[in-house]
mmCIF file of C-alpha atoms in Angstrom:
data_model
loop_
_atom_site.group_PDB
_atom_site.id
_atom_site.type_symbol
_atom_site.label_atom_id
_atom_site.label_comp_id
_atom_site.label_asym_id
_atom_site.label_seq_id
_atom_site.Cartn_x
_atom_site.Cartn_y
_atom_site.Cartn_z
ATOM 1 C CA MET L 1 114.971 111.877 87.486
ATOM 2 C CA THR L 2 111.748 111.483 89.476
ATOM 3 C CA THR L 3 110.677 107.895 90.075
ATOM 4 C CA ARG L 4 107.156 107.182 88.898
ATOM 5 C CA ILE L 5 104.839 105.126 91.104
ATOM 6 C CA PRO L 6 103.738 101.874 89.411
ATOM 7 C CA ILE L 7 99.997 101.185 89.251
ATOM 8 C CA THR L 8 98.412 97.750 89.031
ATOM 9 C CA ILE L 9 94.765 97.735 87.932
ATOM 10 C CA LEU L 10 92.576 94.929 89.275
ATOM 11 C CA SER L 11 89.551 94.362 87.065
ATOM 12 C CA GLY L 12 86.985 91.628 86.522
ATOM 13 C CA TYR L 13 83.241 91.208 86.259
ATOM 14 C CA LEU L 14 80.882 91.443 89.225
ATOM 15 C CA GLY L 15 81.581 88.805 91.856
ATOM 16 C CA ALA L 16 84.832 87.565 90.318
ATOM 17 C CA GLY L 17 86.651 87.851 93.652
ATOM 18 C CA LYS L 18 88.401 91.224 93.427
ATOM 19 C CA THR L 19 87.616 92.197 97.023
ATOM 20 C CA THR L 20 88.954 88.877 98.330
ATOM 21 C CA ILE L 21 92.215 89.419 96.447
ATOM 22 C CA ILE L 22 92.454 92.942 97.865
ATOM 23 C CA ASN L 23 91.895 91.707 101.415
ATOM 24 C CA ARG L 24 94.637 89.095 101.021
ATOM 25 C CA LEU L 25 97.108 91.647 99.689
ATOM 26 C CA LEU L 26 96.268 94.230 102.341
ATOM 27 C CA SER L 27 96.762 91.800 105.195
ATOM 28 C CA GLY L 28 99.879 90.159 103.746
ATOM 29 C CA ASP L 29 103.302 90.444 105.329
ATOM 30 C CA HIS L 30 105.039 91.433 102.081
ATOM 31 C CA GLY L 31 107.058 94.411 103.309
ATOM 32 C CA ARG L 32 105.724 96.838 100.687
ATOM 33 C CA ARG L 33 104.056 100.215 101.163
ATOM 34 C CA VAL L 34 100.966 99.688 99.044
ATOM 35 C CA ALA L 35 98.054 102.070 98.537
ATOM 36 C CA VAL L 36 94.871 100.284 97.537
ATOM 37 C CA LEU L 37 92.274 102.513 95.875
ATOM 38 C CA VAL L 38 88.796 101.006 96.024
ATOM 39 C CA ASN L 39 85.288 101.926 94.901
ATOM 40 C CA ASP L 40 83.280 100.228 97.653
ATOM 41 C CA PHE L 41 85.052 101.157 100.887
ATOM 42 C CA GLY L 42 82.671 99.244 103.138
ATOM 43 C CA ALA L 43 83.038 95.922 101.323
ATOM 44 C CA VAL L 44 86.747 95.656 102.158
ATOM 45 C CA ASN L 45 86.442 93.706 105.391
ATOM 46 C CA ILE L 46 89.801 94.503 107.004
ATOM 47 C CA ASP L 47 90.814 92.727 110.205
ATOM 48 C CA ALA L 48 90.492 95.324 112.977
ATOM 49 C CA SER L 49 93.772 94.174 114.542
ATOM 50 C CA LEU L 50 95.632 95.385 111.427
ATOM 51 C CA ILE L 51 94.222 98.929 111.483
ATOM 52 C CA GLU L 52 96.582 101.599 112.793
ATOM 53 C CA THR L 53 94.541 104.743 111.992
ATOM 54 C CA GLU L 54 91.263 105.390 110.197
ATOM 55 C CA ASP L 55 89.276 108.346 108.877
ATOM 56 C CA ASP L 56 86.419 108.818 106.414
ATOM 57 C CA ASN L 57 88.507 108.110 103.306
ATOM 58 C CA THR L 58 91.650 106.272 104.422
ATOM 59 C CA ILE L 59 92.560 103.249 106.538
ATOM 60 C CA SER L 60 96.239 102.941 107.473
ATOM 61 C CA LEU L 61 97.467 99.471 108.399
ATOM 62 C CA THR L 62 100.244 98.334 110.683
ATOM 63 C CA ASN L 63 102.087 96.681 107.765
ATOM 64 C CA GLY L 64 102.559 100.021 105.987
ATOM 65 C CA CYS L 65 99.669 99.666 103.546
ATOM 66 C CA VAL L 66 96.791 102.098 103.166
ATOM 67 C CA CYS L 67 93.286 101.551 101.794
ATOM 68 C CA CYS L 68 91.613 104.618 100.292
ATOM 69 C CA SER L 69 88.278 105.444 98.701
ATOM 70 C CA ILE L 70 88.569 106.702 95.118
ATOM 71 C CA GLY L 71 85.583 109.021 95.384
ATOM 72 C CA ASP L 72 84.473 110.910 92.285
ATOM 73 C CA ASP L 73 87.917 111.955 91.012
ATOM 74 C CA LEU L 74 90.496 109.277 90.230
ATOM 75 C CA GLY L 75 93.151 111.812 89.271
ATOM 76 C CA ALA L 76 92.768 113.630 92.582
ATOM 77 C CA ALA L 77 93.022 110.316 94.443
ATOM 78 C CA LEU L 78 96.290 109.529 92.656
ATOM 79 C CA ASP L 79 97.701 112.997 93.304
ATOM 80 C CA ALA L 80 96.847 112.644 96.998
ATOM 81 C CA GLN L 81 98.909 109.464 97.200
ATOM 82 C CA ALA L 82 101.887 111.054 95.446
ATOM 83 C CA ALA L 83 101.721 113.964 97.897
ATOM 84 C CA ARG L 84 101.876 111.793 101.020
ATOM 85 C CA HIS L 85 104.819 112.400 103.369
ATOM 86 C CA ILE L 86 106.005 108.881 102.520
ATOM 87 C CA PRO L 87 104.477 107.963 99.141
ATOM 88 C CA PRO L 88 103.489 104.350 98.446
ATOM 89 C CA GLU L 89 105.843 102.068 96.554
ATOM 90 C CA ASN L 90 102.951 100.588 94.589
ATOM 91 C CA ILE L 91 99.304 101.389 93.939
ATOM 92 C CA LEU L 92 96.596 98.771 93.428
ATOM 93 C CA LEU L 93 93.553 100.287 91.742
ATOM 94 C CA GLU L 94 90.269 98.388 91.893
ATOM 95 C CA ALA L 95 88.130 98.858 88.801
ATOM 96 C CA SER L 96 84.366 98.575 89.028
ATOM 97 C CA GLY L 97 82.992 95.201 87.984
ATOM 98 C CA VAL L 98 81.218 96.847 85.040
ATOM 99 C CA ALA L 99 84.119 99.097 83.998
ATOM 100 C CA GLU L 100 85.993 98.886 80.695
ATOM 101 C CA PRO L 101 89.551 98.522 82.093
ATOM 102 C CA LYS L 102 91.202 99.610 78.841
ATOM 103 C CA ARG L 103 89.850 103.116 79.411
ATOM 104 C CA ILE L 104 91.157 103.194 82.966
ATOM 105 C CA ALA L 105 94.562 101.890 81.876
ATOM 106 C CA THR L 106 94.856 104.587 79.229
ATOM 107 C CA HIS L 107 93.882 107.245 81.784
ATOM 108 C CA VAL L 108 96.223 106.276 84.630
ATOM 109 C CA GLY L 109 99.060 104.995 82.446
ATOM 110 C CA PHE L 110 99.876 108.519 81.372
ATOM 111 C CA TRP L 111 99.004 110.362 84.595
ATOM 112 C CA PRO L 112 101.951 112.542 85.718
ATOM 113 C CA GLY L 113 104.096 110.781 88.310
ATOM 114 C CA PHE L 114 102.692 107.299 87.639
ATOM 115 C CA GLU L 115 103.175 104.375 85.269
ATOM 116 C CA LEU L 116 101.055 101.327 84.513
ATOM 117 C CA ASP L 117 102.611 98.119 85.824
ATOM 118 C CA ALA L 118 99.974 95.595 84.738
ATOM 119 C CA LEU L 119 96.265 95.012 84.284
ATOM 120 C CA ILE L 120 95.112 91.994 86.284
ATOM 121 C CA VAL L 121 91.671 90.579 85.525
ATOM 122 C CA ALA L 122 89.975 88.307 88.047
ATOM 123 C CA ALA L 123 88.009 85.580 86.248
ATOM 124 C CA ASP L 124 85.528 83.393 88.121
ATOM 125 C CA ALA L 125 86.245 79.787 87.082
ATOM 126 C CA GLU L 126 82.641 78.869 87.759
ATOM 127 C CA THR L 127 80.890 81.562 85.695
ATOM 128 C CA VAL L 128 83.285 83.355 83.322
ATOM 129 C CA ARG L 129 82.456 81.351 80.192
ATOM 130 C CA ASN L 130 78.722 81.719 80.700
ATOM 131 C CA ARG L 131 79.088 85.435 81.368
ATOM 132 C CA ALA L 132 81.261 85.847 78.254
ATOM 133 C CA ASN L 133 78.452 84.336 76.159
ATOM 134 C CA ASP L 134 75.657 86.270 77.860
ATOM 135 C CA LYS L 135 73.732 88.375 75.346
ATOM 136 C CA PHE L 136 73.582 91.298 77.769
ATOM 137 C CA VAL L 137 77.043 91.424 79.399
ATOM 138 C CA GLY L 138 79.135 89.156 77.164
ATOM 139 C CA GLN L 139 80.747 91.999 75.212
ATOM 140 C CA LEU L 140 81.884 93.665 78.436
ATOM 141 C CA VAL L 141 83.277 90.450 79.939
ATOM 142 C CA ARG L 142 85.159 89.551 76.749
ATOM 143 C CA SER L 143 86.604 93.058 76.559
ATOM 144 C CA GLN L 144 87.843 92.827 80.155
ATOM 145 C CA ILE L 145 89.556 89.501 79.434
ATOM 146 C CA ARG L 146 91.005 90.588 76.098
ATOM 147 C CA HIS L 147 92.950 93.471 77.639
ATOM 148 C CA ALA L 148 94.353 91.488 80.576
ATOM 149 C CA ASP L 149 98.106 91.248 81.061
ATOM 150 C CA ILE L 150 97.575 88.761 83.896
ATOM 151 C CA ILE L 151 94.462 86.673 84.598
ATOM 152 C CA ALA L 152 93.796 85.556 88.162
ATOM 153 C CA LEU L 153 91.536 82.509 87.880
ATOM 154 C CA THR L 154 89.491 82.531 91.064
ATOM 155 C CA LYS L 155 87.235 79.961 92.737
ATOM 156 C CA THR L 156 89.064 77.007 91.183
ATOM 157 C CA ASP L 157 88.476 75.194 94.464
ATOM 158 C CA LEU L 158 84.748 75.265 93.707
ATOM 159 C CA VAL L 159 84.918 73.646 90.258
ATOM 160 C CA GLY L 160 87.625 70.981 90.604
ATOM 161 C CA PRO L 161 90.922 70.422 88.718
ATOM 162 C CA GLU L 162 89.471 69.150 85.436
ATOM 163 C CA ALA L 163 87.002 72.019 85.052
ATOM 164 C CA ALA L 164 89.707 74.521 86.034
ATOM 165 C CA ARG L 165 91.980 73.171 83.290
ATOM 166 C CA GLY L 166 89.156 73.587 80.795
ATOM 167 C CA VAL L 167 88.597 77.213 81.781
ATOM 168 C CA LYS L 168 92.334 77.942 81.580
ATOM 169 C CA ALA L 169 92.470 76.468 78.069
ATOM 170 C CA TRP L 170 89.513 78.622 77.049
ATOM 171 C CA LEU L 171 91.166 81.732 78.501
ATOM 172 C CA ARG L 172 94.429 81.000 76.662
ATOM 173 C CA ASN L 173 92.447 80.865 73.445
ATOM 174 C CA GLN L 174 90.863 84.244 74.230
ATOM 175 C CA VAL L 175 94.112 86.036 75.130
ATOM 176 C CA PRO L 176 97.176 83.937 74.191
ATOM 177 C CA ASN L 177 99.856 86.287 75.552
ATOM 178 C CA ALA L 178 98.355 86.824 79.012
ATOM 179 C CA ARG L 179 99.785 84.985 82.008
ATOM 180 C CA ILE L 180 97.137 82.873 83.744
ATOM 181 C CA PHE L 181 97.440 81.945 87.409
ATOM 182 C CA GLU L 182 95.060 80.154 89.712
ATOM 183 C CA ALA L 183 94.087 82.248 92.721
ATOM 184 C CA PRO L 184 92.245 79.894 95.102
ATOM 185 C CA ASN L 185 90.632 81.773 97.983
ATOM 186 C CA GLY L 186 91.875 85.016 96.425
ATOM 187 C CA THR L 187 95.549 84.214 97.002
ATOM 188 C CA LEU L 188 97.756 85.877 94.400
ATOM 189 C CA PRO L 189 101.581 85.972 94.526
ATOM 190 C CA VAL L 190 102.787 89.428 95.547
ATOM 191 C CA ALA L 191 105.350 89.408 92.731
ATOM 192 C CA LEU L 192 102.464 89.239 90.245
ATOM 193 C CA ALA L 193 100.454 92.015 91.840
ATOM 194 C CA PHE L 194 103.393 94.393 92.203
ATOM 195 C CA GLY L 195 106.412 94.628 89.938
ATOM 196 C CA ALA L 196 105.151 92.403 87.136
ATOM 197 C CA ASP L 197 105.962 95.120 84.554
ATOM 198 C CA ARG L 198 103.773 93.433 81.944
ATOM 199 C CA ALA L 199 101.550 96.278 80.740
ATOM 200 C CA SER L 200 101.157 95.317 77.083
ATOM 201 C CA ASN L 201 97.599 94.187 76.344
ATOM 202 C CA ALA L 202 96.175 96.947 78.534
ATOM 203 C CA LEU L 203 97.755 99.731 76.477
ATOM 204 C CA SER L 204 97.716 98.151 73.012
ATOM 205 C CA GLY L 205 95.230 99.118 70.332
ATOM 206 C CA PRO L 206 92.597 101.858 70.317
ATOM 207 C CA VAL L 207 90.152 102.480 73.127
ATOM 208 C CA GLU L 208 86.955 100.652 72.216
ATOM 209 C CA PRO L 209 83.480 102.144 72.562
ATOM 210 C CA ALA L 210 82.059 101.355 75.972
ATOM 211 C CA PRO L 211 79.865 98.245 75.621
ATOM 212 C CA HIS L 212 76.237 98.663 76.624
ATOM 213 C CA SER L 213 75.795 95.988 79.257
ATOM 214 C CA HIS L 214 72.031 96.270 79.963
ATOM 215 C CA LEU L 215 72.806 96.009 83.670
ATOM 216 C CA ARG L 216 70.276 97.228 86.176
ATOM 217 C CA THR L 217 70.942 98.095 89.798
ATOM 218 C CA VAL L 218 68.314 98.066 92.540
ATOM 219 C CA MET L 219 69.127 99.471 95.966
ATOM 220 C CA CYS L 220 67.064 99.221 99.139
ATOM 221 C CA VAL L 221 67.423 100.053 102.827
ATOM 222 C CA PRO L 222 65.618 97.280 104.761
ATOM 223 C CA GLY L 223 63.323 98.676 107.412
ATOM 224 C CA THR L 224 63.852 95.722 109.742
ATOM 225 C CA GLY L 225 66.447 93.094 110.531
ATOM 226 C CA LEU L 226 66.746 90.017 108.333
ATOM 227 C CA SER L 227 67.337 86.346 108.985
ATOM 228 C CA ARG L 228 70.382 84.616 107.498
ATOM 229 C CA ALA L 229 68.354 81.454 106.996
ATOM 230 C CA GLY L 230 65.542 83.369 105.310
ATOM 231 C CA LEU L 231 67.931 85.220 103.047
ATOM 232 C CA ALA L 232 69.656 81.955 102.112
ATOM 233 C CA ARG L 233 66.302 80.461 101.049
ATOM 234 C CA ALA L 234 65.408 83.609 99.122
ATOM 235 C CA ILE L 235 68.749 83.579 97.307
ATOM 236 C CA GLU L 236 68.023 80.031 96.102
ATOM 237 C CA ALA L 237 64.853 81.362 94.466
ATOM 238 C CA LEU L 238 66.427 84.327 92.668
ATOM 239 C CA PRO L 239 66.313 84.203 88.852
ATOM 240 C CA SER L 240 69.523 83.685 86.862
ATOM 241 C CA SER L 241 69.255 87.280 85.632
ATOM 242 C CA VAL L 242 70.437 88.402 89.094
ATOM 243 C CA HIS L 243 74.241 88.360 88.898
ATOM 244 C CA ARG L 244 75.237 89.959 92.197
ATOM 245 C CA VAL L 245 73.790 90.756 95.612
ATOM 246 C CA LYS L 246 75.769 92.583 98.259
ATOM 247 C CA GLY L 247 75.140 94.808 101.218
ATOM 248 C CA PHE L 248 74.743 95.089 104.958
ATOM 249 C CA PHE L 249 71.848 94.116 107.219
ATOM 250 C CA ARG L 250 71.132 93.588 110.892
ATOM 251 C CA ASP L 251 70.976 89.884 111.734
ATOM 252 C CA LEU L 252 67.690 89.076 113.482
ATOM 253 C CA GLU L 253 69.242 86.270 115.509
ATOM 254 C CA THR L 254 72.377 88.044 116.763
ATOM 255 C CA GLY L 255 71.454 91.715 116.416
ATOM 256 C CA ARG L 256 74.828 92.314 114.731
ATOM 257 C CA MET L 257 75.533 94.108 111.481
ATOM 258 C CA THR L 258 76.331 91.555 108.788
ATOM 259 C CA LEU L 259 77.886 91.733 105.321
ATOM 260 C CA LEU L 260 76.177 89.697 102.584
ATOM 261 C CA GLN L 261 78.177 88.782 99.482
ATOM 262 C CA CYS L 262 76.385 86.752 96.814
ATOM 263 C CA VAL L 263 77.264 85.649 93.271
ATOM 264 C CA GLY L 264 74.659 83.468 91.601
ATOM 265 C CA ARG L 265 73.560 81.004 94.287
ATOM 266 C CA ARG L 266 76.821 81.126 96.233
ATOM 267 C CA HIS L 267 76.757 83.444 99.198
ATOM 268 C CA GLU L 268 78.483 84.180 102.469
ATOM 269 C CA PHE L 269 77.718 86.162 105.597
ATOM 270 C CA LEU L 270 80.480 88.035 107.431
ATOM 271 C CA GLU L 271 80.365 90.149 110.556
ATOM 272 C CA ALA L 272 80.541 93.885 109.788
ATOM 273 C CA PRO L 273 81.440 96.940 111.906
ATOM 274 C CA THR L 274 78.636 97.993 114.244
ATOM 275 C CA ASP L 275 78.388 101.510 112.751
ATOM 276 C CA THR L 276 77.833 100.230 109.192
ATOM 277 C CA GLU L 277 74.725 101.595 107.478
ATOM 278 C CA THR L 278 72.078 99.111 106.365
ATOM 279 C CA VAL L 279 71.723 98.751 102.584
ATOM 280 C CA LEU L 280 71.237 95.975 100.030
ATOM 281 C CA VAL L 281 72.260 96.257 96.375
ATOM 282 C CA LEU L 282 71.127 93.894 93.642
ATOM 283 C CA ILE L 283 72.719 93.925 90.161
ATOM 284 C CA GLY L 284 71.548 91.998 87.127
ATOM 285 C CA VAL L 285 70.103 92.017 83.626
ATOM 286 C CA GLY L 286 66.432 91.283 84.313
ATOM 287 C CA SER L 287 63.478 93.534 83.592
ATOM 288 C CA ASP L 288 62.544 96.235 86.082
ATOM 289 C CA THR L 289 59.668 94.073 87.293
ATOM 290 C CA GLU L 290 61.910 91.046 87.741
ATOM 291 C CA MET L 291 64.659 92.974 89.530
ATOM 292 C CA ASN L 292 62.270 94.784 91.857
ATOM 293 C CA GLY L 293 60.513 91.509 92.593
ATOM 294 C CA ALA L 294 63.848 89.937 93.480
ATOM 295 C CA MET L 295 64.646 92.766 95.881
ATOM 296 C CA ASP L 296 61.190 92.469 97.454
ATOM 297 C CA LEU L 297 61.832 88.784 97.983
ATOM 298 C CA LEU L 298 65.054 89.536 99.858
ATOM 299 C CA THR L 299 63.747 92.322 102.038
ATOM 300 C CA ALA L 300 60.082 91.545 102.735
ATOM 301 C CA SER L 301 59.036 89.501 105.731
ATOM 302 C CA ASP L 302 57.688 86.701 103.533
ATOM 303 C CA ALA L 303 61.273 86.098 102.315
ATOM 304 C CA LEU L 304 61.525 84.023 105.492
ATOM 305 C CA GLU L 305 58.773 81.634 104.431
ATOM 306 C CA ALA L 306 59.536 78.045 103.452
ATOM 307 C CA ASP L 307 58.617 78.390 99.751
ATOM 308 C CA PRO L 308 60.190 81.603 98.401
ATOM 309 C CA LYS L 309 59.976 80.472 94.751
ATOM 310 C CA SER L 310 56.196 80.681 94.756
ATOM 311 C CA THR L 311 56.428 84.053 96.492
ATOM 312 C CA PHE L 312 58.748 85.382 93.787
ATOM 313 C CA ALA L 313 56.510 84.097 90.987
ATOM 314 C CA ALA L 314 53.538 85.819 92.592
ATOM 315 C CA ARG L 315 55.412 89.104 92.983
ATOM 316 C CA ILE L 316 56.570 89.405 89.366
ATOM 317 C CA SER L 317 53.131 88.454 88.045
ATOM 318 C CA ASP L 318 51.359 91.219 89.969
#
């Protein structure tokens, strides 16, 4: 009898901390051969000292793990892993932040040579309740949570113990039979990620119609370098309809390529590989005028001025 490779799906809304969890698992000394299939290859900021080999679609690590880009064909990506000289023991599949994970679970759970281990949903302790009640994306967020076998409650260190307990109680009310674990700084026990064997919610019930999330995406390639300080001020002025900002830019002060990750007002800058292409992506539920104005604020030279809020108001009123 051929052994099927177990798949763990990692889902969660934009900015919930999926990439941080992936980075922790990839760099962990857990003794497992894990293949991590991701959508955004460049956002996985792997420590260079852990990389053994690298090509356009695959990074092999010294601990036996591999990180691969899904590309346009998930089935082909799975088949490629099964065909490896030494196949992985587990697969961790990152779902897009706006994906309906139930559909993915149904697809991969019955793919020849594979079986669904569990659907893990990352939930941001700071924003998940607001997102679940949002008139534009609430249906999507609630659907993601409802089909979770395991919920990784992220960013609990940012809200404090009492608020974290409140969010956990709310989550238990939403999905009583899911296991809920705090994942501060993206740390998730390996035994939960691989070998949980809890796929129940993910495969139960019919596949629901894909919720219409009203999300808009604006992408831009900045023509010049950007200042971290200027970007930080601009981020403070962004409207609440902007849910996520991410991308790469050249730091004016250091001349180095830099990764920007932003959820709401919280943001971080990380050094990126020198050959990374410059691009900024903004995702939210605002009007076209509002979203384009927000991107202009981030990329234009006047984003470095001391009063970006007035600049933004002027841009969207033009």
